CSV table of C-alpha atoms and ligand atoms in Angstrom, one decimal:
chain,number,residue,atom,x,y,z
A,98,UNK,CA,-17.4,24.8,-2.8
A,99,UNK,CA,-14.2,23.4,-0.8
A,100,UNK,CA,-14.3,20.6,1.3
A,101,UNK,CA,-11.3,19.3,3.8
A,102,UNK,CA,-9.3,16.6,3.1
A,103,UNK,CA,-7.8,16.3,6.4
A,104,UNK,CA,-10.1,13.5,7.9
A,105,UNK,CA,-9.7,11.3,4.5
A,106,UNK,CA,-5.9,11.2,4.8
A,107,UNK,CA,-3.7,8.9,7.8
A,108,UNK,CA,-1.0,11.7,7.4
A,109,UNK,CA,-3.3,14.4,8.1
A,110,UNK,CA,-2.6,17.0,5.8
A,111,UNK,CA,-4.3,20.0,6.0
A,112,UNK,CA,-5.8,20.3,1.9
A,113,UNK,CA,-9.2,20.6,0.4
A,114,UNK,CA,-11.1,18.9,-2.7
A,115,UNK,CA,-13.5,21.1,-5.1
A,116,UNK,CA,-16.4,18.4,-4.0
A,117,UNK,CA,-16.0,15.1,-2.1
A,118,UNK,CA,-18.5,12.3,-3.2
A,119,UNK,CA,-19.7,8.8,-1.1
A,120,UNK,CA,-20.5,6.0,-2.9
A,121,UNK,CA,-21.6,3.3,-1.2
A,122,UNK,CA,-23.2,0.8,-4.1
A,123,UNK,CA,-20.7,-0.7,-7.1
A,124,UNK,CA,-23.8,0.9,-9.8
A,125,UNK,CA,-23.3,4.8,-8.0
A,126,UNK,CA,-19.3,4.0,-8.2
A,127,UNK,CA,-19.5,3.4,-12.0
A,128,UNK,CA,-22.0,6.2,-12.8
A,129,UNK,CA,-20.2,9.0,-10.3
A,130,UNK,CA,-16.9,8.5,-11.5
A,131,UNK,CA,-18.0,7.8,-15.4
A,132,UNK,CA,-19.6,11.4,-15.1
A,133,UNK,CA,-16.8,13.4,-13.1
A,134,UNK,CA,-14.2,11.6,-15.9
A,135,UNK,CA,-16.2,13.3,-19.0
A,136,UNK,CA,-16.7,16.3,-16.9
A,137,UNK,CA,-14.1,19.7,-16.7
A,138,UNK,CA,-11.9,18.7,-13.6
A,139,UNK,CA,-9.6,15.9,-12.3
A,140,UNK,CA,-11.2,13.0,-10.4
A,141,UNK,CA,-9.7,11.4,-7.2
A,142,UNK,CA,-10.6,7.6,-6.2
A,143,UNK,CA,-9.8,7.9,-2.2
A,144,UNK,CA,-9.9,4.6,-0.5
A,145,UNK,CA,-8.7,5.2,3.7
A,146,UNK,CA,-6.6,7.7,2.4
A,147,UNK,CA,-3.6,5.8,4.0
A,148,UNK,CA,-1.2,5.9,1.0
A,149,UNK,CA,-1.6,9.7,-0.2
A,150,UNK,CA,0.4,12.9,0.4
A,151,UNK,CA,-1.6,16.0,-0.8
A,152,UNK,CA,0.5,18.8,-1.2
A,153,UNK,CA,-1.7,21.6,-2.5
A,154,UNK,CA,-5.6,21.8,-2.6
A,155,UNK,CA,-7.0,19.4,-5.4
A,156,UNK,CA,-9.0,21.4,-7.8
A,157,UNK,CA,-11.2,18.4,-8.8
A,158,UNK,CA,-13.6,15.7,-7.4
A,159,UNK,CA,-12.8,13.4,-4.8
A,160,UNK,CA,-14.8,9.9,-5.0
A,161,UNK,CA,-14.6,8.3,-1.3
A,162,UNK,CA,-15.0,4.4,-1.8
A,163,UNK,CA,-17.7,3.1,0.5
A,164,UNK,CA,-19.0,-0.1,-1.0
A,165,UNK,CA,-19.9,-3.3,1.1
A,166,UNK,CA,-20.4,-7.0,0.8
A,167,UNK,CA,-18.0,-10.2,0.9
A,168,UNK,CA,-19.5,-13.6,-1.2
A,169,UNK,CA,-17.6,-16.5,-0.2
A,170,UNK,CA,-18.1,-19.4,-2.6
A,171,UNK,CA,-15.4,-22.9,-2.8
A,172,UNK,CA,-14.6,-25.5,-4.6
A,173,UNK,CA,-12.6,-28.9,-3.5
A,174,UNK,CA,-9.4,-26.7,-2.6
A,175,UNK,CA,-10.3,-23.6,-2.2
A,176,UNK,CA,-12.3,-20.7,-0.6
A,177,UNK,CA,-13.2,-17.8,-3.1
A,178,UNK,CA,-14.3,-14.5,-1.5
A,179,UNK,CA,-15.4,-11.7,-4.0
A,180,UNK,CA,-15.4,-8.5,-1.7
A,181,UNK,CA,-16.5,-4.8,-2.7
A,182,UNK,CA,-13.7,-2.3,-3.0
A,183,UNK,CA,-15.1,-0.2,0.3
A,184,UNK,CA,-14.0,-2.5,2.2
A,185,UNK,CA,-11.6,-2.3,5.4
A,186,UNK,CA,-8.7,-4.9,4.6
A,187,UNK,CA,-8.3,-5.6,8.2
A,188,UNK,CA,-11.9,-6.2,9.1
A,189,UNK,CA,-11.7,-9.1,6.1
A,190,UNK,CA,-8.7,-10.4,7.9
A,191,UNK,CA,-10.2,-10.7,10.7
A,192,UNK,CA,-14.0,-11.9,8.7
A,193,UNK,CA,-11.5,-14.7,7.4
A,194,UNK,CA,-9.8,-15.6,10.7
A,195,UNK,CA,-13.4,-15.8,12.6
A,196,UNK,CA,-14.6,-18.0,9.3
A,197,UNK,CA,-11.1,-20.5,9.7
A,198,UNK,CA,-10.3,-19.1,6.2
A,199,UNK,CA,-6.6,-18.6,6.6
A,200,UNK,CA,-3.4,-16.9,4.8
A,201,UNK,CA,-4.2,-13.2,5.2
A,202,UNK,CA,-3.2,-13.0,8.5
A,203,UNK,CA,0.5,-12.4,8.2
A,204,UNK,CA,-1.3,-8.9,6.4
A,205,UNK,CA,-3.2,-7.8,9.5
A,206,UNK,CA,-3.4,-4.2,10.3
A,207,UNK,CA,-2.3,-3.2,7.1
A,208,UNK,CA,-4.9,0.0,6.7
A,209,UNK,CA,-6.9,1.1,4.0
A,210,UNK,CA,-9.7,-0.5,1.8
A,211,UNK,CA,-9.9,-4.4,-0.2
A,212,UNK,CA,-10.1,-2.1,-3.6
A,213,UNK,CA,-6.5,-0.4,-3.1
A,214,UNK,CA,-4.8,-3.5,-2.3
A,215,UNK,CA,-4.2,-4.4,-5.6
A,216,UNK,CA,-2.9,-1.1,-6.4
A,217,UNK,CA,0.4,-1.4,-5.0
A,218,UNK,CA,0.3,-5.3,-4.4
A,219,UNK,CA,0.4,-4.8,-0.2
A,220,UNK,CA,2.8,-6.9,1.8
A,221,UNK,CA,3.6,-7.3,5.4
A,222,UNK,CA,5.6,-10.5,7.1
A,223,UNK,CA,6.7,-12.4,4.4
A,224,UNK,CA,3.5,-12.2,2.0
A,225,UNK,CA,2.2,-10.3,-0.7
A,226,UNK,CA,-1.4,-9.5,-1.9
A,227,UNK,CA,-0.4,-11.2,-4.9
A,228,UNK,CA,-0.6,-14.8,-3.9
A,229,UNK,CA,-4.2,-14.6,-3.1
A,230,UNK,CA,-5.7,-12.4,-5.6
A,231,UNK,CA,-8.0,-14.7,-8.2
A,232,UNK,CA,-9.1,-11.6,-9.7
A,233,UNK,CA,-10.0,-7.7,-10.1
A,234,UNK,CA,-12.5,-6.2,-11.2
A,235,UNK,CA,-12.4,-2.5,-12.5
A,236,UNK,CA,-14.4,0.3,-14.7
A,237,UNK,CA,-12.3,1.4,-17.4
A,238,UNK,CA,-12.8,5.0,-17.6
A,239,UNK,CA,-11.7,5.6,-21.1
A,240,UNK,CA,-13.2,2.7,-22.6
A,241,UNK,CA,-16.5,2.6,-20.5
A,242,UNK,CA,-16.2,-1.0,-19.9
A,243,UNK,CA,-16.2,-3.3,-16.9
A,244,UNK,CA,-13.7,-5.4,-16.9
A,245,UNK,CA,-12.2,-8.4,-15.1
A,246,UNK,CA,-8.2,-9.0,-15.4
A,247,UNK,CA,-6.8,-12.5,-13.5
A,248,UNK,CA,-4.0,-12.8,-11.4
A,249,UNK,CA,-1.3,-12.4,-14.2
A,250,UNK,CA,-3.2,-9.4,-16.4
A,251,UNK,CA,-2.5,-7.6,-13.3
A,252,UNK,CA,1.1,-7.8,-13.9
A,253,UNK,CA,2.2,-7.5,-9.9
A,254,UNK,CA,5.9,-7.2,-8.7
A,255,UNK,CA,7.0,-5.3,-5.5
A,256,UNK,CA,4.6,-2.5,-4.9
A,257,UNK,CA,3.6,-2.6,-8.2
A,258,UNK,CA,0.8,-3.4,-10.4
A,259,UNK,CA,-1.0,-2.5,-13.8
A,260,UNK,CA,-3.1,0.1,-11.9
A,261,UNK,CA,0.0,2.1,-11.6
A,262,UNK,CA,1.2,1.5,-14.2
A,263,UNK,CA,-0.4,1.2,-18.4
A,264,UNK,CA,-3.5,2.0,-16.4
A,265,UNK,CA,-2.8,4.5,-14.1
A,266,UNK,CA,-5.8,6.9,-13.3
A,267,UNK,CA,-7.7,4.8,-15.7
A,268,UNK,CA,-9.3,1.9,-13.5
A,269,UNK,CA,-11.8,2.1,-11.2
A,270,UNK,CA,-11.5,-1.0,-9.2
A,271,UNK,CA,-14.8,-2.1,-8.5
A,272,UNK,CA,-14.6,-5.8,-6.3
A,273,UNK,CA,-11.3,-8.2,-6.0
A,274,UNK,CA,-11.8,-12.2,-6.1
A,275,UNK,CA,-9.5,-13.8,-2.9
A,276,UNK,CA,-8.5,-17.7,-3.6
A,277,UNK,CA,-7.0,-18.8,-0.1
A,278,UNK,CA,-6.2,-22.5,0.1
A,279,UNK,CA,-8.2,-24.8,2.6
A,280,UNK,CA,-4.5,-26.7,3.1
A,281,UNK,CA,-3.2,-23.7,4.9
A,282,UNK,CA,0.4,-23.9,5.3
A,283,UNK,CA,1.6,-20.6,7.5
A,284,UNK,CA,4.4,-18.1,6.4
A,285,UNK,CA,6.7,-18.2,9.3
A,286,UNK,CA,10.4,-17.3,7.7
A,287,UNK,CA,9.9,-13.3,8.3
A,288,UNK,CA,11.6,-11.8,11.5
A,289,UNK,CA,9.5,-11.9,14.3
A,290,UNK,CA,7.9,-15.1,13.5
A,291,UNK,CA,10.5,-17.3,12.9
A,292,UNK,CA,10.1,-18.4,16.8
A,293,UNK,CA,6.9,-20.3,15.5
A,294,UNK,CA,6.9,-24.1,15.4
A,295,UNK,CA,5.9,-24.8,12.1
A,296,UNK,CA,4.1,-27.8,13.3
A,297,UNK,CA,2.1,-25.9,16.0
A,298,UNK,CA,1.7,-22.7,14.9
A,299,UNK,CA,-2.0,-21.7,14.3
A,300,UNK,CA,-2.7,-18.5,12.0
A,301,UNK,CA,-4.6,-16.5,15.2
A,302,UNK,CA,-0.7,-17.1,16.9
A,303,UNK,CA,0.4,-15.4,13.5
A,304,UNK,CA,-2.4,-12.4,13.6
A,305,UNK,CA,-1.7,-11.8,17.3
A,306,UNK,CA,2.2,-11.9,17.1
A,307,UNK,CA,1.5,-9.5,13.5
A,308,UNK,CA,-0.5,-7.3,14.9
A,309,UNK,CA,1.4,-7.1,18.4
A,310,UNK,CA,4.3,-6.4,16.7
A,311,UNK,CA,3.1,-4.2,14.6
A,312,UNK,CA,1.1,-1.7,17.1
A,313,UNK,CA,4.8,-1.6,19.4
A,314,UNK,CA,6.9,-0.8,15.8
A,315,UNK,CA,5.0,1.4,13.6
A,316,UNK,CA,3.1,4.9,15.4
A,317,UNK,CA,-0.4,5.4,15.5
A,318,UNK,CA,-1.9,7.4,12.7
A,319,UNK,CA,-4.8,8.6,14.8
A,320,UNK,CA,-2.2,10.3,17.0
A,321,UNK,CA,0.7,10.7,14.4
A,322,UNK,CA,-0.4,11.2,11.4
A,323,UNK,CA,1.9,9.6,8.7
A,324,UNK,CA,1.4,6.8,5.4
A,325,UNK,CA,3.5,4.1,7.0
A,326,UNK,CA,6.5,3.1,4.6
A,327,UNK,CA,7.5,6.4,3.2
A,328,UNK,CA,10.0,4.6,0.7
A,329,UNK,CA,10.1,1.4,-1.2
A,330,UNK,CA,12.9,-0.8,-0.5
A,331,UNK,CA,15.5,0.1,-3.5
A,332,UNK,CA,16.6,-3.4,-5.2
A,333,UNK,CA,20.3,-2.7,-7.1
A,334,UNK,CA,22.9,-5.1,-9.4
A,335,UNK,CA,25.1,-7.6,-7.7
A,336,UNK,CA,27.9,-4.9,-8.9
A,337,UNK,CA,26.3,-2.4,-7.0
A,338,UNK,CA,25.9,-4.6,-4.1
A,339,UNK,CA,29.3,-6.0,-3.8
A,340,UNK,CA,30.8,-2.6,-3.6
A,341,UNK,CA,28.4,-1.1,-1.2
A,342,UNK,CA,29.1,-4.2,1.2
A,343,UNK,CA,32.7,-3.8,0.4
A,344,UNK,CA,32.1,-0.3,2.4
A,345,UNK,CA,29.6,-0.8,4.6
A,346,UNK,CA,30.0,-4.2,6.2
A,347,UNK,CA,26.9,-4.4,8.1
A,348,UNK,CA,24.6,-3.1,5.3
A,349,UNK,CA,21.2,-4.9,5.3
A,350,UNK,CA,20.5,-6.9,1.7
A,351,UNK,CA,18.2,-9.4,0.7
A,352,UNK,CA,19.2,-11.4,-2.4
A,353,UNK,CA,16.0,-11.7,-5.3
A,354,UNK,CA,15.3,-14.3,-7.2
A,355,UNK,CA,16.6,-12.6,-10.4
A,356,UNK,CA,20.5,-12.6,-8.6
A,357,UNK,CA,19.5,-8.5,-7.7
A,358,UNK,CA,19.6,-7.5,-4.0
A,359,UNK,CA,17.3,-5.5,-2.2
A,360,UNK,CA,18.4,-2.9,0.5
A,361,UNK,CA,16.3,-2.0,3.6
A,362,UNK,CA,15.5,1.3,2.8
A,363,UNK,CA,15.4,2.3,6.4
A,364,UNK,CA,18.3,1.4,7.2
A,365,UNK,CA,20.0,3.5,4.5
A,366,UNK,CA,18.2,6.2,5.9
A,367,UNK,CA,19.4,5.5,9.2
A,368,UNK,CA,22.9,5.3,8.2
A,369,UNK,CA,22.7,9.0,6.2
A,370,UNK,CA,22.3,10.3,9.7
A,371,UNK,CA,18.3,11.1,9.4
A,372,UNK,CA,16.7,9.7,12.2
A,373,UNK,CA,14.9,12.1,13.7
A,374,UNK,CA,15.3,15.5,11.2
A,375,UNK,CA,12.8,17.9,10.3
A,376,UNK,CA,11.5,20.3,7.6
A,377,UNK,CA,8.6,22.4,9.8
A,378,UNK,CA,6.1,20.0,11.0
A,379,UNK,CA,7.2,16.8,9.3
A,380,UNK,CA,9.5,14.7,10.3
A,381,UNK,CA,11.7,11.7,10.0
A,382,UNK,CA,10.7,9.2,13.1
A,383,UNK,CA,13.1,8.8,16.0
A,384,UNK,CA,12.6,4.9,16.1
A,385,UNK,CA,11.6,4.0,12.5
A,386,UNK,CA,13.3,5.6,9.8
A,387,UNK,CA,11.3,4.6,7.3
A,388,UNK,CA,8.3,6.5,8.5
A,389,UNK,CA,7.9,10.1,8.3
A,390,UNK,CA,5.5,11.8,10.4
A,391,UNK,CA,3.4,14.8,10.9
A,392,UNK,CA,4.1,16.8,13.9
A,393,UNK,CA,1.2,18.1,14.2
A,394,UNK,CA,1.2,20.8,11.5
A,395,UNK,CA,3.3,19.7,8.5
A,396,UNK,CA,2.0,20.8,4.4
A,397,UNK,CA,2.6,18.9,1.9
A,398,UNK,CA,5.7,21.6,0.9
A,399,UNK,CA,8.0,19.9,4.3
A,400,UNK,CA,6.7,16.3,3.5
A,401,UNK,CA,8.3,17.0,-0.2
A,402,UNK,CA,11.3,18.9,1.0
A,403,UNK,CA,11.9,16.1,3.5
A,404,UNK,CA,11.2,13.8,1.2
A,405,UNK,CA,13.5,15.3,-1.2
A,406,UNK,CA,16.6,15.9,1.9
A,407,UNK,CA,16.4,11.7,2.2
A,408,UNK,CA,16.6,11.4,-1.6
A,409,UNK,CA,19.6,13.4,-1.9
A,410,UNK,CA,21.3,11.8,1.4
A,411,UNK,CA,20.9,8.7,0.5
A,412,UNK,CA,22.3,9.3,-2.8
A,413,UNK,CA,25.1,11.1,-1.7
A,414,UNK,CA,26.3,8.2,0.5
A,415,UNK,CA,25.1,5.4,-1.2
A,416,UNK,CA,24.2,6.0,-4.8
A,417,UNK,CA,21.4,4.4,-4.5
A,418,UNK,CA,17.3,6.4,-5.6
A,419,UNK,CA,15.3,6.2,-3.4
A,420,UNK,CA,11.3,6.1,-4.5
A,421,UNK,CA,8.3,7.1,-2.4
A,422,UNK,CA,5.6,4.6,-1.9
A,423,UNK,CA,2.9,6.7,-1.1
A,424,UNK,CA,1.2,8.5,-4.6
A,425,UNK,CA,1.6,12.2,-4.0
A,426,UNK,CA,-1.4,14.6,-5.2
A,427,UNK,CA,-0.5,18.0,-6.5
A,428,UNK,CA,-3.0,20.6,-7.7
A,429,UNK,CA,-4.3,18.1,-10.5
A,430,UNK,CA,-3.5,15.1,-9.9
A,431,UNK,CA,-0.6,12.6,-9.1
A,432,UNK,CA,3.4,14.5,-9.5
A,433,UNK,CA,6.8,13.3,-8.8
A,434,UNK,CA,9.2,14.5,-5.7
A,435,UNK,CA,12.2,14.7,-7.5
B,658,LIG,C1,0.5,2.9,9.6
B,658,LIG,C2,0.5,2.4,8.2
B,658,LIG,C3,1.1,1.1,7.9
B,658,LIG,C4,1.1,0.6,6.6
B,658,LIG,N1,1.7,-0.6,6.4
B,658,LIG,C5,1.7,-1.1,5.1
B,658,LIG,C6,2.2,-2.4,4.9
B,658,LIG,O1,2.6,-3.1,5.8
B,658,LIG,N2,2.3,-2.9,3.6
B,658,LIG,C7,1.8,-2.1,2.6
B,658,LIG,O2,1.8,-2.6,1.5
B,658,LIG,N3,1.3,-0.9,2.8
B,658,LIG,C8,1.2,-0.4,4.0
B,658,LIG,N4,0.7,0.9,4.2
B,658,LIG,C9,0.2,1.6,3.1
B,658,LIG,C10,-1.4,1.5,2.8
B,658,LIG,O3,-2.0,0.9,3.9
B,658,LIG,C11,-1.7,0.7,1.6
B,658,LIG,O4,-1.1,1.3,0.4
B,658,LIG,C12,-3.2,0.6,1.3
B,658,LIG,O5,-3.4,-0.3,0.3
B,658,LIG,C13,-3.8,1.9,0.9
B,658,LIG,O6,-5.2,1.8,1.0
B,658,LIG,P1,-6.2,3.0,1.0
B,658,LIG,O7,-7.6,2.5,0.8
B,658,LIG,O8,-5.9,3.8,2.2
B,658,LIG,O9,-5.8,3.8,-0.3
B,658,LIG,P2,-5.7,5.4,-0.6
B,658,LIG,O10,-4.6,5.9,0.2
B,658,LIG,O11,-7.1,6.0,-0.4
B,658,LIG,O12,-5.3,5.4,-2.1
B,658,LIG,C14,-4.1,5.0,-2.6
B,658,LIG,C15,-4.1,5.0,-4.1
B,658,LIG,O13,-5.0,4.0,-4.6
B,658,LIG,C16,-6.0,4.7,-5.4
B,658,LIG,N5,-7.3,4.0,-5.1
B,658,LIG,C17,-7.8,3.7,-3.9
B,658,LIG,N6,-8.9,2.9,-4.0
B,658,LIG,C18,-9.1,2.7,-5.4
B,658,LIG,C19,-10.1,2.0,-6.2
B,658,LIG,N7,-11.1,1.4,-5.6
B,658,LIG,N8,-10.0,2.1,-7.5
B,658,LIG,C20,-8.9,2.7,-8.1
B,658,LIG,N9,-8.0,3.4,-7.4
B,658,LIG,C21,-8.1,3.4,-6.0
B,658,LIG,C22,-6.0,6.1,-5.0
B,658,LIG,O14,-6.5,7.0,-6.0
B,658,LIG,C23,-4.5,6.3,-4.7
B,658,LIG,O15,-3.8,6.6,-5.9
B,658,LIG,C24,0.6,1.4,5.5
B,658,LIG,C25,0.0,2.7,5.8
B,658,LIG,C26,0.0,3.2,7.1
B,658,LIG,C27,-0.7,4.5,7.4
């Protein structure tokens, strides 16, 4: 049997799955994907498919996570919302906003489900999953177990957590725990909403300005298809960064907290002359270089060569690796573009 993975992923690749399976209770998550792990063939977790590039059909099982249900419990200083992986991120921004739960909304819009937030520790506007995440909860595949990891077990930095990392293609993720502050105190130092008056500013102005922004910036996957952020932003040495800028005056660099600087990816992509260039029906977008998008009929093999074209062109100026953000899905499972 062969099922079609083009309505399960935001760039809209043309690929298809040996079987695609909908779970919509936590108990039929567990048992489904306990059974397709000891079984012959490679198992997919697919959230909104809004962070994947298949690039050849998968020859295993594909688990779509459909699970539902937000508890909110609190204590003196705090709301804590345990929420079911199948959830849409944005509809819970919005659940909270409507609930005068704030904090999430600087992360409005963001697609794709609660359970794959953790994954790669999403961030928009100034915040980070991170600050909000009590806990996750995950099956172990190896182990059989169900476990719960706090904040710190889950070991986030910039697009990164455990889940990609010593337990990659091992975790489940079953329900995150939220802890948002009832003292909200808004995020207002990031670009576009540094016009807010910190005194004034209510967290719908935030969601509305976010969201606003964010519909006139970034295209439509519904009518582009494409994973938003094709590349994390590459953080270098001071070294590094003191003789880039000694070259490129108007280079774009945020300094970290660890004296390392972090370059605006799209930016360098800009400046390597890319805006706009193709590889058949992918390619880079005229207004946001960051983004690649399908034309209409890109396969996995332009996304990669594309992908691949950037990498080498942004080396070749600027000596800085450049490395996707979206997980890429070969034949069996997750490869590199090298
Ligand atoms: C237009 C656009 C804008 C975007 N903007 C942002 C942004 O501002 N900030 C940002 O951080 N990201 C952004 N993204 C990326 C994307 O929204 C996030 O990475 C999101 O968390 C992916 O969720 P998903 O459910 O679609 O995951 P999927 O794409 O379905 O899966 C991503 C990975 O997580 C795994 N996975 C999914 N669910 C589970 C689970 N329950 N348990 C275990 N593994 C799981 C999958 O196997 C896969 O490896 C954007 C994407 C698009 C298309």
């Amino acid at each position: 049997m062969s099922i079609s993975l083009k309505p399960f992923n935001t760039f809209g690749l043309q690929q298809n799955c040996l079987s695609l399976i909908n779970v919509d209770t936590k108990s039929d998550l567990i048992s489904t994907c306990d059974k397709l792990y000891k079984g012959d063939f490679p198992l997919l977790i697919l959230g909104g498919g809004s962070n994947l590039i298949f690039t050849e059909n998968y020859q295993g099982s594909v688990v779509k996570v459909s699970t539902k249900g937000i508890e909110i419990t609190s204590d003196d200083t705090h709301y804590y919302l345990t929420v079911q992986a199948g959830e849409n991120w944005h509809q819970l921004v919005e659940f909270c906003l409507a609930r005068k739960i704030y904090g999430l909304e600087n992360m409005a819009l963001i697609p794709g489900t609660v359970g794959a937030a953790p994954i790669q520790n999403i961030g928009a506007y100034g915040v980070e999953f991170n600050l909000f995440c009590h806990q996750v909860e995950f099956w172990r595949l190896d182990t059989e177990q169900l476990i719960t990891y706090s904040n710190e077990q889950c070991e986030f930095d910039y697009r990164e957590s455990v889940f990609k990392q010593r337990l990659k293609n091992l975790a489940v993720i079953t329900q995150v725990t939220l802890k948002l502050a009832k003292h909200w105190v808004p995020v207002i130092n990031y670009g576009p909403l540094q016009h807010f008056d910190l005194a004034t500013v209510t967290a719908r102005d935030i969601f509305e300005c976010v969201c606003h922004v964010r519909q006139a910036k970034l295209p439509d996957p519904t009518m582009l298809g494409n994973v938003g952020s094709f590349f994390k932003n590459p953080v270098i040495p001071v070294e590094h960064y003191n003789s880039l800028k000694a070259s490129f005056s108007n280079l774009i660099a945020y300094e970290q907290a660890d004296g390392q600087f972090k370059l605006a990816a799209g930016w360098l992509i800009d400046q390597a002359g890319l805006k706009g260039v193709k590889v058949g029906g992918a390619a880079v977008h005229q207004d946001q270089a960051l983004v690649l998008v399908n034309l209409g009929n890109a396969n996995g093999s332009d996304v990669c060569q594309l992908a691949r074209k950037i990498i080498n062109a942004v080396y070749d100026k600027f000596s800085v690796v450049l490395h996707p953000e979206p997980r890429v899905i070969g034949s069996q499972g997750e490869i590199d573009i090298k």
